[in-house]
């Protein structure tokens, strides 16, 4: 009987939507077309978008969202717009970024919409591969979930958590904060994403750059964390099976989903407050 306990962190990944400039017309033409579209009233703009989308008949989406969640989003879209087919590729964050960059270099303009976390997408903005588009829906999003320049709206946020196997980790030794992971107990018993840029960005916001970089260097060099290029879902499953004691940069929803699947109780520890 394996259960997990989750420590919630105070920062998260913002997953955002981008609109590519890939269609086979000049970048300036795309920006001009979208600027004209953005100048219309919300109702006119929406009507025009739907009309032309139905004529095209398909939207191609590359997403970092896992296929289960992506299918739920597509089902909602299809219910509202039954005449438009959604072709989706669920590739994970690095996979989406690599695919978009490879296609861009080869001149293959295939993606209409790219769903990616904000840190991985900086390169796309820097290379001027994205079009500005201000959706009529952005007014419903809270502050910080919409780019002021119009490059992206937020789709959802992912909470970070420390997730551990409570058969291998006793309640007395369970970590209650990230600094606890520097104790000798955790040496050679940790796993995390090999490209956890979002964790670094969040820790910088939380602690400042010096403490955040020192912490992650110690996790890598002194604690001998296992750096993985597998998905966070897979890494969480490895913790559940006992291959690792702790995932450093776990996702809250992965822990919750696994607990529910196994019919286990989840304990949440966030800055000294415990929730069950």
CSV table of N, CA and C in Angstrom, one decimal, residues 47-202:
chain,number,residue,atom,x,y,z
A,47,UNK,N,-17.2,36.7,-34.6
A,47,UNK,CA,-17.9,36.2,-35.7
A,47,UNK,C,-17.0,36.0,-36.9
A,48,UNK,N,-16.1,36.9,-37.2
A,48,UNK,CA,-15.2,36.7,-38.3
A,48,UNK,C,-14.2,35.6,-38.1
A,49,UNK,N,-13.7,35.4,-36.9
A,49,UNK,CA,-12.8,34.3,-36.6
A,49,UNK,C,-13.5,32.9,-36.8
A,50,UNK,N,-14.7,32.8,-36.3
A,50,UNK,CA,-15.4,31.5,-36.4
A,50,UNK,C,-15.8,31.2,-37.9
A,51,UNK,N,-16.2,32.3,-38.6
A,51,UNK,CA,-16.5,32.1,-40.0
A,51,UNK,C,-15.3,31.6,-40.8
A,52,UNK,N,-14.2,32.2,-40.6
A,52,UNK,CA,-13.0,31.8,-41.4
A,52,UNK,C,-12.4,30.4,-40.9
A,53,UNK,N,-12.6,30.2,-39.6
A,53,UNK,CA,-12.1,28.9,-39.0
A,53,UNK,C,-12.9,27.7,-39.6
A,54,UNK,N,-14.2,28.0,-39.8
A,54,UNK,CA,-15.0,26.9,-40.4
A,54,UNK,C,-14.7,26.7,-41.9
A,55,UNK,N,-14.3,27.7,-42.6
A,55,UNK,CA,-13.9,27.6,-43.9
A,55,UNK,C,-12.6,26.8,-44.0
A,56,UNK,N,-11.7,27.1,-43.1
A,56,UNK,CA,-10.4,26.3,-43.1
A,56,UNK,C,-10.6,24.9,-42.6
A,57,UNK,N,-11.5,24.7,-41.6
A,57,UNK,CA,-11.9,23.4,-41.2
A,57,UNK,C,-11.0,22.7,-40.2
A,58,UNK,N,-9.8,23.2,-39.9
A,58,UNK,CA,-8.9,22.5,-39.0
A,58,UNK,C,-8.0,23.5,-38.3
A,59,UNK,N,-7.7,23.2,-37.1
A,59,UNK,CA,-6.7,24.0,-36.3
A,59,UNK,C,-5.7,23.0,-35.8
A,60,UNK,N,-4.4,23.3,-36.0
A,60,UNK,CA,-3.3,22.4,-35.6
A,60,UNK,C,-2.7,23.0,-34.3
A,61,UNK,N,-2.7,22.1,-33.3
A,61,UNK,CA,-2.2,22.6,-31.9
A,61,UNK,C,-1.1,21.7,-31.5
A,62,UNK,N,0.0,22.3,-31.1
A,62,UNK,CA,1.1,21.6,-30.4
A,62,UNK,C,1.0,22.0,-28.9
A,63,UNK,N,1.0,21.1,-28.0
A,63,UNK,CA,0.8,21.4,-26.6
A,63,UNK,C,1.7,20.6,-25.7
A,64,UNK,N,2.0,21.3,-24.6
A,64,UNK,CA,2.8,20.7,-23.5
A,64,UNK,C,1.8,20.0,-22.5
A,65,UNK,N,0.5,20.2,-22.7
A,65,UNK,CA,-0.5,19.6,-21.8
A,65,UNK,C,-0.5,18.1,-22.1
A,66,UNK,N,-0.7,17.3,-21.0
A,66,UNK,CA,-0.8,15.8,-21.2
A,66,UNK,C,-2.0,15.5,-22.0
A,67,UNK,N,-2.0,14.4,-22.7
A,67,UNK,CA,-3.1,14.1,-23.7
A,67,UNK,C,-4.4,13.9,-23.1
A,68,UNK,N,-4.5,13.5,-21.8
A,68,UNK,CA,-5.7,13.3,-21.1
A,68,UNK,C,-6.4,14.7,-20.9
A,69,UNK,N,-5.7,15.7,-20.4
A,69,UNK,CA,-6.2,17.0,-20.3
A,69,UNK,C,-6.5,17.7,-21.6
A,70,UNK,N,-5.6,17.4,-22.6
A,70,UNK,CA,-5.8,18.0,-23.9
A,70,UNK,C,-7.1,17.6,-24.5
A,71,UNK,N,-7.4,16.3,-24.3
A,71,UNK,CA,-8.6,15.7,-24.9
A,71,UNK,C,-9.9,16.4,-24.3
A,72,UNK,N,-9.8,16.7,-23.0
A,72,UNK,CA,-10.9,17.4,-22.3
A,72,UNK,C,-11.1,18.8,-22.9
A,73,UNK,N,-10.0,19.5,-23.1
A,73,UNK,CA,-10.1,20.8,-23.7
A,73,UNK,C,-10.7,20.7,-25.1
A,74,UNK,N,-10.2,19.8,-25.9
A,74,UNK,CA,-10.7,19.6,-27.3
A,74,UNK,C,-12.2,19.2,-27.3
A,75,UNK,N,-12.6,18.4,-26.4
A,75,UNK,CA,-14.0,18.0,-26.3
A,75,UNK,C,-14.9,19.3,-26.1
A,76,UNK,N,-14.5,20.2,-25.2
A,76,UNK,CA,-15.2,21.4,-25.0
A,76,UNK,C,-15.2,22.3,-26.2
A,77,UNK,N,-14.1,22.4,-26.9
A,77,UNK,CA,-14.0,23.2,-28.1
A,77,UNK,C,-14.9,22.6,-29.2
A,78,UNK,N,-14.9,21.3,-29.4
A,78,UNK,CA,-15.7,20.6,-30.4
A,78,UNK,C,-17.2,20.8,-30.1
A,79,UNK,N,-17.6,20.8,-28.9
A,79,UNK,CA,-19.0,21.0,-28.5
A,79,UNK,C,-19.5,22.4,-28.9
A,80,UNK,N,-18.6,23.4,-28.8
A,80,UNK,CA,-19.0,24.7,-29.2
A,80,UNK,C,-18.8,25.0,-30.7
A,81,UNK,N,-17.8,24.4,-31.3
A,81,UNK,CA,-17.5,24.6,-32.7
A,81,UNK,C,-17.4,23.2,-33.4
A,82,UNK,N,-18.5,22.6,-33.6
A,82,UNK,CA,-18.5,21.2,-34.2
A,82,UNK,C,-17.9,21.1,-35.6
A,83,UNK,N,-17.9,22.2,-36.3
A,83,UNK,CA,-17.4,22.1,-37.7
A,83,UNK,C,-15.9,22.3,-37.9
A,84,UNK,N,-15.2,22.4,-36.8
A,84,UNK,CA,-13.7,22.6,-36.9
A,84,UNK,C,-13.0,21.4,-36.2
A,85,UNK,N,-12.2,20.8,-37.0
A,85,UNK,CA,-11.4,19.7,-36.5
A,85,UNK,C,-10.1,20.2,-35.8
A,86,UNK,N,-9.8,19.6,-34.6
A,86,UNK,CA,-8.6,19.9,-33.9
A,86,UNK,C,-7.6,18.8,-34.0
A,87,UNK,N,-6.4,19.1,-34.6
A,87,UNK,CA,-5.3,18.1,-34.7
A,87,UNK,C,-4.3,18.5,-33.6
A,88,UNK,N,-4.2,17.6,-32.7
A,88,UNK,CA,-3.3,18.0,-31.5
A,88,UNK,C,-2.1,17.0,-31.4
A,89,UNK,N,-1.0,17.6,-31.0
A,89,UNK,CA,0.2,16.8,-30.7
A,89,UNK,C,0.6,17.2,-29.3
A,90,UNK,N,0.6,16.2,-28.4
A,90,UNK,CA,0.9,16.4,-27.0
A,90,UNK,C,2.4,15.9,-26.8
A,91,UNK,N,3.3,16.9,-26.6
A,91,UNK,CA,4.7,16.5,-26.7
A,91,UNK,C,5.5,16.9,-25.5
A,92,UNK,N,4.9,17.5,-24.5
A,92,UNK,CA,5.7,18.0,-23.3
A,92,UNK,C,6.4,19.3,-23.7
A,93,UNK,N,6.8,20.1,-22.7
A,93,UNK,CA,7.3,21.4,-22.9
A,93,UNK,C,8.5,21.4,-23.9
A,94,UNK,N,9.6,20.7,-23.5
A,94,UNK,CA,10.8,20.7,-24.4
A,94,UNK,C,10.5,20.1,-25.8
A,95,UNK,N,9.6,19.1,-25.9
A,95,UNK,CA,9.2,18.5,-27.2
A,95,UNK,C,8.5,19.5,-28.1
A,96,UNK,N,7.6,20.3,-27.5
A,96,UNK,CA,6.9,21.3,-28.3
A,96,UNK,C,7.9,22.4,-28.8
A,97,UNK,N,8.8,22.8,-27.9
A,97,UNK,CA,9.8,23.9,-28.3
A,97,UNK,C,10.7,23.4,-29.4
A,98,UNK,N,11.2,22.1,-29.3
A,98,UNK,CA,12.1,21.6,-30.3
A,98,UNK,C,11.4,21.4,-31.6
A,99,UNK,N,10.1,20.9,-31.6
A,99,UNK,CA,9.4,20.7,-32.8
A,99,UNK,C,9.1,22.0,-33.5
A,100,UNK,N,8.7,23.0,-32.8
A,100,UNK,CA,8.4,24.4,-33.4
A,100,UNK,C,9.7,24.9,-34.0
A,101,UNK,N,10.8,24.9,-33.3
A,101,UNK,CA,12.1,25.4,-33.8
A,101,UNK,C,12.6,24.7,-35.0
A,102,UNK,N,12.4,23.4,-35.0
A,102,UNK,CA,12.9,22.6,-36.1
A,102,UNK,C,12.1,22.9,-37.4
A,103,UNK,N,10.7,23.0,-37.2
A,103,UNK,CA,9.9,23.3,-38.4
A,103,UNK,C,10.1,24.7,-38.9
A,104,UNK,N,10.4,25.6,-38.0
A,104,UNK,CA,10.6,27.0,-38.4
A,104,UNK,C,11.9,27.1,-39.2
A,105,UNK,N,12.9,26.4,-38.8
A,105,UNK,CA,14.2,26.4,-39.5
A,105,UNK,C,14.1,25.7,-40.9
A,106,UNK,N,13.2,24.7,-41.0
A,106,UNK,CA,13.1,24.0,-42.3
A,106,UNK,C,12.0,24.7,-43.2
A,107,UNK,N,11.3,25.7,-42.7
A,107,UNK,CA,10.3,26.3,-43.5
A,107,UNK,C,9.0,25.6,-43.5
A,108,UNK,N,8.8,24.6,-42.6
A,108,UNK,CA,7.5,23.9,-42.5
A,108,UNK,C,6.6,24.6,-41.6
A,109,UNK,N,5.6,25.3,-42.1
A,109,UNK,CA,4.7,26.1,-41.2
A,109,UNK,C,3.4,25.3,-40.9
A,110,UNK,N,3.4,24.6,-39.8
A,110,UNK,CA,2.3,23.6,-39.6
A,110,UNK,C,1.4,24.0,-38.4
A,111,UNK,N,2.0,24.6,-37.4
A,111,UNK,CA,1.2,24.8,-36.1
A,111,UNK,C,0.5,26.2,-36.2
A,112,UNK,N,-0.8,26.1,-35.8
A,112,UNK,CA,-1.6,27.3,-35.6
A,112,UNK,C,-1.5,27.9,-34.2
A,113,UNK,N,-1.5,27.0,-33.3
A,113,UNK,CA,-1.5,27.4,-31.9
A,113,UNK,C,-0.5,26.5,-31.1
A,114,UNK,N,0.3,27.2,-30.3
A,114,UNK,CA,1.3,26.5,-29.5
A,114,UNK,C,1.0,26.7,-28.0
A,115,UNK,N,0.8,25.7,-27.2
A,115,UNK,CA,0.6,25.7,-25.8
A,115,UNK,C,1.8,25.3,-25.1
A,116,UNK,N,2.4,26.2,-24.3
A,116,UNK,CA,3.8,26.0,-23.8
A,116,UNK,C,3.9,26.8,-22.5
A,117,UNK,N,4.8,26.4,-21.6
A,117,UNK,CA,5.0,27.2,-20.4
A,117,UNK,C,5.9,28.4,-20.8
A,118,UNK,N,5.7,29.5,-20.0
A,118,UNK,CA,6.3,30.8,-20.3
A,118,UNK,C,7.8,30.8,-20.5
A,119,UNK,N,8.5,30.0,-19.6
A,119,UNK,CA,9.9,30.0,-19.7
A,119,UNK,C,10.5,29.4,-21.0
A,120,UNK,N,9.9,28.3,-21.4
A,120,UNK,CA,10.3,27.6,-22.6
A,120,UNK,C,10.0,28.5,-23.8
A,121,UNK,N,9.1,29.4,-23.7
A,121,UNK,CA,8.6,30.1,-24.9
A,121,UNK,C,9.3,31.4,-25.2
A,122,UNK,N,10.2,31.8,-24.3
A,122,UNK,CA,10.9,33.1,-24.4
A,122,UNK,C,11.7,33.1,-25.7
A,123,UNK,N,12.3,31.9,-26.1
A,123,UNK,CA,13.0,31.9,-27.3
A,123,UNK,C,12.2,32.1,-28.6
A,124,UNK,N,10.9,31.7,-28.5
A,124,UNK,CA,10.0,31.9,-29.7
A,124,UNK,C,9.8,33.4,-29.9
A,125,UNK,N,9.6,34.1,-28.7
A,125,UNK,CA,9.3,35.5,-28.8
A,125,UNK,C,10.6,36.3,-29.3
A,126,UNK,N,11.7,35.9,-28.7
A,126,UNK,CA,13.0,36.5,-29.1
A,126,UNK,C,13.3,36.4,-30.6
A,127,UNK,N,12.9,35.2,-31.2
A,127,UNK,CA,13.2,35.0,-32.6
A,127,UNK,C,12.1,35.5,-33.5
A,128,UNK,N,11.1,36.3,-32.9
A,128,UNK,CA,10.0,36.9,-33.6
A,128,UNK,C,9.2,35.9,-34.4
A,129,UNK,N,9.0,34.7,-33.8
A,129,UNK,CA,8.2,33.7,-34.4
A,129,UNK,C,6.7,33.7,-34.1
A,130,UNK,N,6.3,34.6,-33.2
A,130,UNK,CA,4.9,34.7,-32.7
A,130,UNK,C,4.2,35.9,-33.1
A,131,UNK,N,2.9,35.8,-33.3
A,131,UNK,CA,2.1,37.0,-33.7
A,131,UNK,C,1.4,37.5,-32.5
A,132,UNK,N,1.2,38.8,-32.4
A,132,UNK,CA,0.4,39.4,-31.4
A,132,UNK,C,-1.1,39.3,-31.7
A,133,UNK,N,-1.8,38.7,-30.8
A,133,UNK,CA,-3.2,38.6,-31.0
A,133,UNK,C,-3.9,38.8,-29.6
A,134,UNK,N,-4.8,39.7,-29.5
A,134,UNK,CA,-5.6,39.9,-28.3
A,134,UNK,C,-7.0,39.3,-28.4
A,135,UNK,N,-7.1,38.2,-27.8
A,135,UNK,CA,-8.4,37.4,-27.8
A,135,UNK,C,-9.5,38.2,-27.1
A,136,UNK,N,-10.7,38.1,-27.6
A,136,UNK,CA,-11.8,38.7,-26.9
A,136,UNK,C,-12.0,38.2,-25.5
A,137,UNK,N,-11.4,37.0,-25.2
A,137,UNK,CA,-11.6,36.4,-23.9
A,137,UNK,C,-10.6,36.9,-22.9
A,138,UNK,N,-9.6,37.7,-23.2
A,138,UNK,CA,-8.6,38.0,-22.2
A,138,UNK,C,-9.1,38.9,-21.1
A,139,UNK,N,-10.2,39.6,-21.3
A,139,UNK,CA,-10.8,40.4,-20.3
A,139,UNK,C,-11.3,39.6,-19.1
A,140,UNK,N,-11.5,38.2,-19.3
A,140,UNK,CA,-12.0,37.4,-18.3
A,140,UNK,C,-10.8,36.8,-17.4
A,141,UNK,N,-9.6,37.1,-17.8
A,141,UNK,CA,-8.4,36.5,-17.1
A,141,UNK,C,-7.9,37.5,-16.1
A,142,UNK,N,-7.4,37.0,-15.0
A,142,UNK,CA,-6.9,37.9,-14.0
A,142,UNK,C,-5.5,38.5,-14.3
A,143,UNK,N,-5.2,39.5,-13.6
A,143,UNK,CA,-3.9,40.2,-13.9
A,143,UNK,C,-2.8,39.3,-13.8
A,144,UNK,N,-1.8,39.4,-14.7
A,144,UNK,CA,-0.7,38.5,-14.7
A,144,UNK,C,-0.8,37.3,-15.6
A,145,UNK,N,-2.0,37.1,-16.1
A,145,UNK,CA,-2.3,35.9,-16.9
A,145,UNK,C,-2.4,36.3,-18.4
A,146,UNK,N,-2.1,37.6,-18.7
A,146,UNK,CA,-2.1,38.1,-20.1
A,146,UNK,C,-0.9,38.9,-20.4
A,147,UNK,N,-0.3,38.7,-21.5
A,147,UNK,CA,0.9,39.5,-21.8
A,147,UNK,C,0.4,40.9,-22.3
A,148,UNK,N,1.1,41.9,-21.8
A,148,UNK,CA,0.7,43.3,-22.1
A,148,UNK,C,0.9,43.6,-23.6
A,149,UNK,N,1.8,42.9,-24.2
A,149,UNK,CA,2.1,43.2,-25.7
A,149,UNK,C,1.2,42.3,-26.6
A,150,UNK,N,0.5,41.4,-26.0
A,150,UNK,CA,-0.4,40.6,-26.8
A,150,UNK,C,0.1,39.3,-27.4
A,151,UNK,N,1.3,38.9,-26.9
A,151,UNK,CA,1.9,37.7,-27.4
A,151,UNK,C,1.2,36.4,-26.9
A,152,UNK,N,0.7,36.5,-25.7
A,152,UNK,CA,0.1,35.3,-25.1
A,152,UNK,C,-1.0,35.6,-24.0
A,153,UNK,N,-2.0,34.8,-24.0
A,153,UNK,CA,-2.9,34.7,-22.8
A,153,UNK,C,-2.6,33.4,-22.0
A,154,UNK,N,-2.8,33.5,-20.7
A,154,UNK,CA,-2.5,32.3,-19.9
A,154,UNK,C,-3.7,31.3,-20.1
A,155,UNK,N,-3.3,30.0,-20.1
A,155,UNK,CA,-4.3,28.9,-20.2
A,155,UNK,C,-4.6,28.3,-18.8
A,156,UNK,N,-3.6,28.1,-18.0
A,156,UNK,CA,-3.8,27.6,-16.7
A,156,UNK,C,-2.4,27.7,-15.9
A,157,UNK,N,-2.5,27.5,-14.7
A,157,UNK,CA,-1.2,27.5,-13.9
A,157,UNK,C,-1.1,26.1,-13.2
A,158,UNK,N,0.2,25.7,-13.1
A,158,UNK,CA,0.5,24.4,-12.4
A,158,UNK,C,1.3,24.7,-11.1
A,159,UNK,N,0.7,24.2,-10.0
A,159,UNK,CA,1.4,24.4,-8.7
A,159,UNK,C,2.5,23.4,-8.6
A,160,UNK,N,3.7,23.9,-8.0
A,160,UNK,CA,4.8,23.0,-7.7
A,160,UNK,C,4.6,22.4,-6.3
A,161,UNK,N,5.1,21.2,-6.1
A,161,UNK,CA,5.0,20.5,-4.8
A,161,UNK,C,6.2,19.6,-4.6
A,162,UNK,N,6.6,19.4,-3.4
A,162,UNK,CA,7.4,18.2,-3.0
A,162,UNK,C,6.5,17.0,-2.9
A,163,UNK,N,6.7,16.0,-3.6
A,163,UNK,CA,5.9,14.8,-3.5
A,163,UNK,C,6.8,13.6,-3.0
A,164,UNK,N,6.4,12.9,-2.0
A,164,UNK,CA,7.2,11.8,-1.6
A,164,UNK,C,6.4,10.5,-1.2
A,165,UNK,N,7.1,9.4,-1.2
A,165,UNK,CA,6.5,8.1,-1.0
A,165,UNK,C,6.5,7.9,0.5
A,166,UNK,N,5.2,7.8,1.1
A,166,UNK,CA,5.2,7.8,2.6
A,166,UNK,C,5.4,6.4,3.2
A,167,UNK,N,5.7,5.4,2.3
A,167,UNK,CA,6.1,4.1,2.8
A,167,UNK,C,7.6,4.1,3.0
A,168,UNK,N,8.3,5.0,2.3
A,168,UNK,CA,9.8,5.0,2.4
A,168,UNK,C,10.2,6.2,3.2
A,169,UNK,N,9.3,7.1,3.5
A,169,UNK,CA,9.6,8.3,4.2
A,169,UNK,C,8.7,8.4,5.4
A,170,UNK,N,9.2,8.4,6.6
A,170,UNK,CA,8.4,8.5,7.8
A,170,UNK,C,7.8,9.9,8.0
A,171,UNK,N,6.8,10.0,8.8
A,171,UNK,CA,6.2,11.4,9.0
A,171,UNK,C,7.2,12.3,9.7
A,172,UNK,N,8.0,11.7,10.6
A,172,UNK,CA,8.9,12.6,11.3
A,172,UNK,C,10.0,13.2,10.4
A,173,UNK,N,10.4,12.4,9.4
A,173,UNK,CA,11.5,12.9,8.6
A,173,UNK,C,11.0,13.6,7.3
A,174,UNK,N,9.7,13.6,7.1
A,174,UNK,CA,9.1,14.2,5.9
A,174,UNK,C,9.5,15.7,5.7
A,175,UNK,N,9.9,16.1,4.5
A,175,UNK,CA,10.3,17.5,4.3
A,175,UNK,C,9.1,18.4,4.4
A,176,UNK,N,9.3,19.5,5.1
A,176,UNK,CA,8.2,20.5,5.2
A,176,UNK,C,8.5,21.8,4.4
A,177,UNK,N,9.7,21.9,3.8
A,177,UNK,CA,10.1,23.0,3.0
A,177,UNK,C,11.3,22.6,2.1
A,178,UNK,N,11.6,23.3,1.1
A,178,UNK,CA,12.6,22.9,0.2
A,178,UNK,C,14.0,22.8,0.8
A,179,UNK,N,14.3,23.7,1.8
A,179,UNK,CA,15.6,23.6,2.5
A,179,UNK,C,15.8,22.3,3.2
A,180,UNK,N,14.8,21.6,3.6
A,180,UNK,CA,14.9,20.3,4.2
A,180,UNK,C,15.5,19.3,3.3
A,181,UNK,N,15.4,19.5,2.0
A,181,UNK,CA,16.0,18.5,1.1
A,181,UNK,C,17.5,18.5,1.0
A,182,UNK,N,18.1,19.4,1.7
A,182,UNK,CA,19.6,19.5,1.8
A,182,UNK,C,20.1,18.7,2.9
A,183,UNK,N,19.3,18.0,3.7
A,183,UNK,CA,19.7,17.2,4.8
A,183,UNK,C,20.3,15.9,4.2
A,184,UNK,N,21.3,15.3,5.0
A,184,UNK,CA,22.0,14.1,4.4
A,184,UNK,C,21.0,12.9,4.1
A,185,UNK,N,19.9,12.9,4.8
A,185,UNK,CA,18.9,11.8,4.5
A,185,UNK,C,18.5,11.7,3.1
A,186,UNK,N,18.5,12.8,2.3
A,186,UNK,CA,18.0,12.8,1.0
A,186,UNK,C,19.0,12.6,-0.1
A,187,UNK,N,20.3,12.4,0.3
A,187,UNK,CA,21.3,12.2,-0.7
A,187,UNK,C,21.1,10.9,-1.5
A,188,UNK,N,21.1,11.0,-2.8
A,188,UNK,CA,20.9,9.9,-3.7
A,188,UNK,C,19.4,9.4,-3.7
A,189,UNK,N,18.5,10.1,-3.1
A,189,UNK,CA,17.1,9.7,-3.0
A,189,UNK,C,16.1,10.6,-3.6
A,190,UNK,N,16.6,11.6,-4.5
A,190,UNK,CA,15.8,12.6,-5.1
A,190,UNK,C,15.8,12.5,-6.6
A,191,UNK,N,14.7,12.9,-7.2
A,191,UNK,CA,14.6,13.0,-8.6
A,191,UNK,C,14.0,14.3,-9.0
A,192,UNK,N,14.4,14.8,-10.2
A,192,UNK,CA,13.8,16.1,-10.6
A,192,UNK,C,14.0,16.2,-12.1
A,193,UNK,N,13.3,17.1,-12.8
A,193,UNK,CA,13.4,17.4,-14.2
A,193,UNK,C,14.8,17.9,-14.4
A,194,UNK,N,15.4,17.4,-15.5
A,194,UNK,CA,16.8,17.9,-15.8
A,194,UNK,C,16.8,19.3,-16.4
A,195,UNK,N,15.6,19.8,-16.8
A,195,UNK,CA,15.5,21.2,-17.3
A,195,UNK,C,14.4,21.9,-16.6
A,196,UNK,N,14.5,22.0,-15.3
A,196,UNK,CA,13.5,22.6,-14.4
A,196,UNK,C,13.7,24.1,-14.3
A,197,UNK,N,13.6,24.8,-15.4
A,197,UNK,CA,13.8,26.2,-15.4
A,197,UNK,C,12.7,26.9,-14.6
A,198,UNK,N,11.5,26.4,-14.7
A,198,UNK,CA,10.4,27.0,-14.0
A,198,UNK,C,10.6,27.0,-12.5
A,199,UNK,N,11.2,25.9,-12.0
A,199,UNK,CA,11.4,25.8,-10.6
A,199,UNK,C,12.5,26.9,-10.2
A,200,UNK,N,13.5,27.0,-11.0
A,200,UNK,CA,14.5,28.0,-10.7
A,200,UNK,C,13.9,29.4,-10.7
A,201,UNK,N,13.1,29.7,-11.7
A,201,UNK,CA,12.4,31.0,-11.8
A,201,UNK,C,11.5,31.3,-10.6
A,202,UNK,N,10.8,30.2,-10.2
A,202,UNK,CA,9.9,30.4,-9.0
A,202,UNK,C,10.7,30.6,-7.7
